mmCIF file of C-alpha atoms in Angstrom:
data_model
loop_
_atom_site.group_PDB
_atom_site.id
_atom_site.type_symbol
_atom_site.label_atom_id
_atom_site.label_comp_id
_atom_site.label_asym_id
_atom_site.label_seq_id
_atom_site.Cartn_x
_atom_site.Cartn_y
_atom_site.Cartn_z
ATOM 1 C CA MET S 497 -107.135 29.912 38.270
ATOM 2 C CA PRO S 498 -108.949 33.092 37.222
ATOM 3 C CA ARG S 499 -111.202 32.699 34.173
ATOM 4 C CA TRP S 500 -109.173 35.302 32.327
ATOM 5 C CA GLY S 501 -105.914 33.310 32.631
ATOM 6 C CA PRO S 502 -106.151 31.447 29.297
ATOM 7 C CA TRP S 503 -107.089 34.648 27.482
ATOM 8 C CA CYS S 504 -104.078 36.474 28.914
ATOM 9 C CA LEU S 505 -101.851 33.626 27.747
ATOM 10 C CA ALA S 506 -103.329 33.786 24.240
ATOM 11 C CA LEU S 507 -103.018 37.581 24.107
ATOM 12 C CA CYS S 508 -99.383 37.491 25.234
ATOM 13 C CA LEU S 509 -98.550 34.856 22.645
ATOM 14 C CA LEU S 510 -100.154 36.843 19.828
ATOM 15 C CA LEU S 511 -98.644 40.249 20.560
ATOM 16 C CA PRO S 512 -96.741 41.836 17.661
ATOM 17 C CA GLY S 513 -93.200 40.536 17.557
ATOM 18 C CA SER S 514 -94.194 37.321 19.293
ATOM 19 C CA PRO S 515 -92.436 34.252 17.865
ATOM 20 C CA VAL S 516 -95.865 32.602 17.587
ATOM 21 C CA ALA S 517 -96.878 34.981 14.824
ATOM 22 C CA ALA S 518 -93.582 34.439 12.986
ATOM 23 C CA ARG S 519 -94.728 31.536 10.770
ATOM 24 C CA GLU S 520 -97.888 30.368 9.077
ATOM 25 C CA LEU S 521 -98.636 26.777 8.088
ATOM 26 C CA ALA S 522 -96.987 25.917 4.764
ATOM 27 C CA VAL S 523 -100.281 24.524 3.430
ATOM 28 C CA PRO S 524 -103.893 24.892 4.576
ATOM 29 C CA PRO S 525 -104.999 22.475 7.314
ATOM 30 C CA GLU S 526 -107.503 20.837 4.968
ATOM 31 C CA ALA S 527 -104.613 19.785 2.669
ATOM 32 C CA MET S 528 -102.947 17.857 5.496
ATOM 33 C CA VAL S 529 -103.177 14.087 5.919
ATOM 34 C CA GLU S 530 -103.602 12.468 9.321
ATOM 35 C CA VAL S 531 -100.814 10.028 10.205
ATOM 36 C CA GLU S 532 -99.896 7.734 13.060
ATOM 37 C CA VAL S 533 -96.630 7.164 14.867
ATOM 38 C CA VAL S 534 -95.527 3.665 13.907
ATOM 39 C CA SER S 535 -92.365 3.450 15.944
ATOM 40 C CA VAL S 536 -89.450 5.257 17.464
ATOM 41 C CA GLY S 537 -86.072 3.618 17.539
ATOM 42 C CA LEU S 538 -82.539 3.743 16.230
ATOM 43 C CA ALA S 539 -81.773 4.027 12.519
ATOM 44 C CA GLY S 540 -78.097 3.422 13.103
ATOM 45 C CA PRO S 541 -75.573 3.651 15.888
ATOM 46 C CA GLY S 542 -77.169 6.166 18.247
ATOM 47 C CA VAL S 543 -79.334 7.895 15.593
ATOM 48 C CA PRO S 544 -82.932 8.158 16.913
ATOM 49 C CA VAL S 545 -85.734 8.235 14.367
ATOM 50 C CA VAL S 546 -89.511 8.435 14.587
ATOM 51 C CA LEU S 547 -91.529 6.747 11.851
ATOM 52 C CA LEU S 548 -94.859 8.190 10.745
ATOM 53 C CA ARG S 549 -97.301 6.526 8.363
ATOM 54 C CA GLU S 550 -100.658 7.210 6.821
ATOM 55 C CA PRO S 551 -103.016 4.540 8.219
ATOM 56 C CA GLY S 552 -103.519 1.648 5.812
ATOM 57 C CA THR S 553 -100.220 2.151 3.999
ATOM 58 C CA GLN S 554 -96.803 0.574 4.399
ATOM 59 C CA ALA S 555 -94.609 3.549 3.429
ATOM 60 C CA VAL S 556 -93.093 5.387 6.375
ATOM 61 C CA ILE S 557 -91.875 8.934 6.872
ATOM 62 C CA PRO S 558 -88.600 8.876 8.832
ATOM 63 C CA ILE S 559 -87.803 11.943 10.920
ATOM 64 C CA PHE S 560 -84.414 11.923 12.624
ATOM 65 C CA ILE S 561 -84.681 13.388 16.109
ATOM 66 C CA GLY S 562 -82.751 13.943 19.306
ATOM 67 C CA SER S 563 -82.434 11.396 22.099
ATOM 68 C CA ALA S 564 -84.564 13.367 24.586
ATOM 69 C CA GLU S 565 -87.391 13.731 22.059
ATOM 70 C CA ALA S 566 -87.129 10.039 21.145
ATOM 71 C CA GLU S 567 -87.507 9.129 24.809
ATOM 72 C CA ALA S 568 -90.533 11.455 25.155
ATOM 73 C CA ILE S 569 -92.142 9.928 22.055
ATOM 74 C CA ARG S 570 -91.455 6.448 23.414
ATOM 75 C CA ARG S 571 -93.147 7.381 26.697
ATOM 76 C CA GLY S 572 -96.128 8.702 24.752
ATOM 77 C CA LEU S 573 -96.385 5.558 22.624
ATOM 78 C CA PHE S 574 -96.356 3.275 25.663
ATOM 79 C CA GLY S 575 -98.452 5.552 27.872
ATOM 80 C CA ALA S 576 -95.609 5.770 30.368
ATOM 81 C CA ARG S 577 -95.405 8.687 32.737
ATOM 82 C CA PRO S 578 -92.338 9.356 34.873
ATOM 83 C CA ARG S 579 -92.746 9.832 38.628
ATOM 84 C CA ARG S 580 -92.027 13.534 38.157
ATOM 85 C CA PRO S 581 -93.022 15.342 34.947
ATOM 86 C CA LEU S 582 -90.332 15.834 32.354
ATOM 87 C CA THR S 583 -90.483 18.648 29.801
ATOM 88 C CA HIS S 584 -93.215 17.296 27.503
ATOM 89 C CA GLU S 585 -95.371 16.088 30.379
ATOM 90 C CA LEU S 586 -94.875 19.424 32.139
ATOM 91 C CA LEU S 587 -96.005 21.378 29.078
ATOM 92 C CA GLY S 588 -99.029 19.096 28.718
ATOM 93 C CA ASP S 589 -99.880 19.694 32.378
ATOM 94 C CA VAL S 590 -99.507 23.472 31.905
ATOM 95 C CA LEU S 591 -101.930 23.378 28.967
ATOM 96 C CA VAL S 592 -104.475 21.446 31.042
ATOM 97 C CA GLY S 593 -104.038 23.867 33.943
ATOM 98 C CA LEU S 594 -104.679 26.822 31.639
ATOM 99 C CA GLU S 595 -107.717 25.114 30.075
ATOM 100 C CA VAL S 596 -105.984 24.958 26.692
ATOM 101 C CA ARG S 597 -106.411 21.887 24.459
ATOM 102 C CA LEU S 598 -103.789 20.690 22.010
ATOM 103 C CA GLU S 599 -106.041 19.498 19.191
ATOM 104 C CA ARG S 600 -103.671 18.895 16.303
ATOM 105 C CA VAL S 601 -100.001 18.611 15.571
ATOM 106 C CA TYR S 602 -98.788 19.522 12.102
ATOM 107 C CA VAL S 603 -95.573 18.538 10.361
ATOM 108 C CA ASP S 604 -96.094 20.888 7.476
ATOM 109 C CA ALA S 605 -92.806 21.539 5.693
ATOM 110 C CA ILE S 606 -89.211 20.558 5.203
ATOM 111 C CA VAL S 607 -86.761 23.452 4.949
ATOM 112 C CA ASP S 608 -83.058 22.751 4.424
ATOM 113 C CA GLY S 609 -83.612 19.150 5.513
ATOM 114 C CA VAL S 610 -85.385 20.185 8.740
ATOM 115 C CA PHE S 611 -88.986 19.116 9.410
ATOM 116 C CA LEU S 612 -91.110 22.006 10.683
ATOM 117 C CA GLY S 613 -93.880 21.471 13.192
ATOM 118 C CA MET S 614 -96.832 23.450 14.466
ATOM 119 C CA LEU S 615 -99.139 23.049 17.451
ATOM 120 C CA GLU S 616 -102.836 23.856 17.074
ATOM 121 C CA LEU S 617 -104.346 24.905 20.395
ATOM 122 C CA ARG S 618 -107.862 25.826 21.473
ATOM 123 C CA VAL S 619 -108.105 28.324 24.305
ATOM 124 C CA GLY S 620 -111.225 27.915 26.409
ATOM 125 C CA LYS S 621 -114.285 25.887 25.521
ATOM 126 C CA ASP S 622 -116.120 28.213 23.157
ATOM 127 C CA ASP S 623 -113.355 29.813 21.086
ATOM 128 C CA PRO S 624 -113.596 28.646 17.455
ATOM 129 C CA THR S 625 -110.285 30.254 16.449
ATOM 130 C CA PRO S 626 -107.228 28.010 16.780
ATOM 131 C CA LEU S 627 -103.981 29.318 18.172
ATOM 132 C CA ARG S 628 -101.029 27.975 16.166
ATOM 133 C CA ILE S 629 -97.540 27.880 17.614
ATOM 134 C CA ASP S 630 -94.367 27.078 15.680
ATOM 135 C CA SER S 631 -92.554 24.027 17.035
ATOM 136 C CA ARG S 632 -89.869 21.525 16.266
ATOM 137 C CA ALA S 633 -91.573 18.531 14.644
ATOM 138 C CA SER S 634 -90.171 16.117 17.232
ATOM 139 C CA ASP S 635 -91.410 18.193 20.178
ATOM 140 C CA ALA S 636 -94.821 18.585 18.545
ATOM 141 C CA ILE S 637 -95.109 14.818 17.992
ATOM 142 C CA ALA S 638 -94.009 14.050 21.564
ATOM 143 C CA LEU S 639 -96.479 16.534 23.038
ATOM 144 C CA GLY S 640 -99.212 15.298 20.708
ATOM 145 C CA LEU S 641 -98.736 11.737 21.938
ATOM 146 C CA GLN S 642 -98.747 12.908 25.562
ATOM 147 C CA THR S 643 -102.046 14.784 25.101
ATOM 148 C CA GLY S 644 -103.841 12.580 22.568
ATOM 149 C CA ALA S 645 -103.767 15.149 19.749
ATOM 150 C CA SER S 646 -103.983 14.003 16.142
ATOM 151 C CA ILE S 647 -100.880 14.304 13.940
ATOM 152 C CA HIS S 648 -101.116 15.638 10.378
ATOM 153 C CA VAL S 649 -98.537 16.029 7.606
ATOM 154 C CA SER S 650 -98.468 18.065 4.420
ATOM 155 C CA PRO S 651 -98.227 16.568 0.925
ATOM 156 C CA GLN S 652 -94.574 17.721 0.791
ATOM 157 C CA VAL S 653 -93.815 15.693 3.911
ATOM 158 C CA LEU S 654 -95.739 12.688 2.544
ATOM 159 C CA GLU S 655 -93.461 12.758 -0.506
ATOM 160 C CA THR S 656 -90.525 11.916 1.756
ATOM 161 C CA ALA S 657 -92.159 8.593 2.641
ATOM 162 C CA LEU S 658 -89.965 5.588 2.044
ATOM 163 C CA PRO S 659 -91.182 2.110 1.160
ATOM 164 C CA PRO S 660 -90.577 -0.455 3.897
ATOM 165 C CA SER S 661 -86.976 -1.638 3.984
ATOM 166 C CA ALA S 662 -84.602 -2.619 6.765
ATOM 167 C CA PRO S 663 -86.532 -2.549 10.034
ATOM 168 C CA VAL S 664 -85.752 0.057 12.629
ATOM 169 C CA GLU S 665 -84.770 -1.361 16.006
ATOM 170 C CA GLU S 666 -87.990 -0.796 17.969
ATOM 171 C CA PRO S 667 -87.679 -0.034 21.651
ATOM 172 C CA THR S 668 -89.432 -1.993 24.320
ATOM 173 C CA PRO S 669 -91.101 -0.241 27.257
ATOM 174 C CA GLY S 670 -88.131 -0.813 29.591
ATOM 175 C CA ILE S 671 -85.429 0.257 27.138
ATOM 176 C CA ARG S 672 -84.156 3.826 27.226
ATOM 177 C CA LEU S 673 -82.916 5.420 24.031
#
């Protein structure tokens, strides 16, 4: 790939009117708290949920997600890779091919009951300026698990944390959601 490929991608994404430039993080990155994905499973009959938690705590942040995203998160948790890349694996492969690193995933706000996500990318090896792209929280988490990126949440999202209660049915590696 030509050396200018990643720069062209970044330029195209940042052009005026680009959806990338449509939203800023709800809080500064330094206000975010790093979390881990505890589990993905079913919160009820056919209702997938991913559980996030600040390391060392018991309270979890439940985010209700779609079945495809739940399956992608499950694959990321278990390090499973399908024989042919599915959407999240494909996007991860595209980033690698363009020499773009997904460094952080943010779940930075809740608007009308919807969790908002953001991807933080680094283009090239020497560029100190991150490229942030608006995302659904579930897609951001799935891609973050696929690529090894850290996951961070805002204080507003942390406030939604629930104390441990009825356990979520955790999937096993061979179970599809």
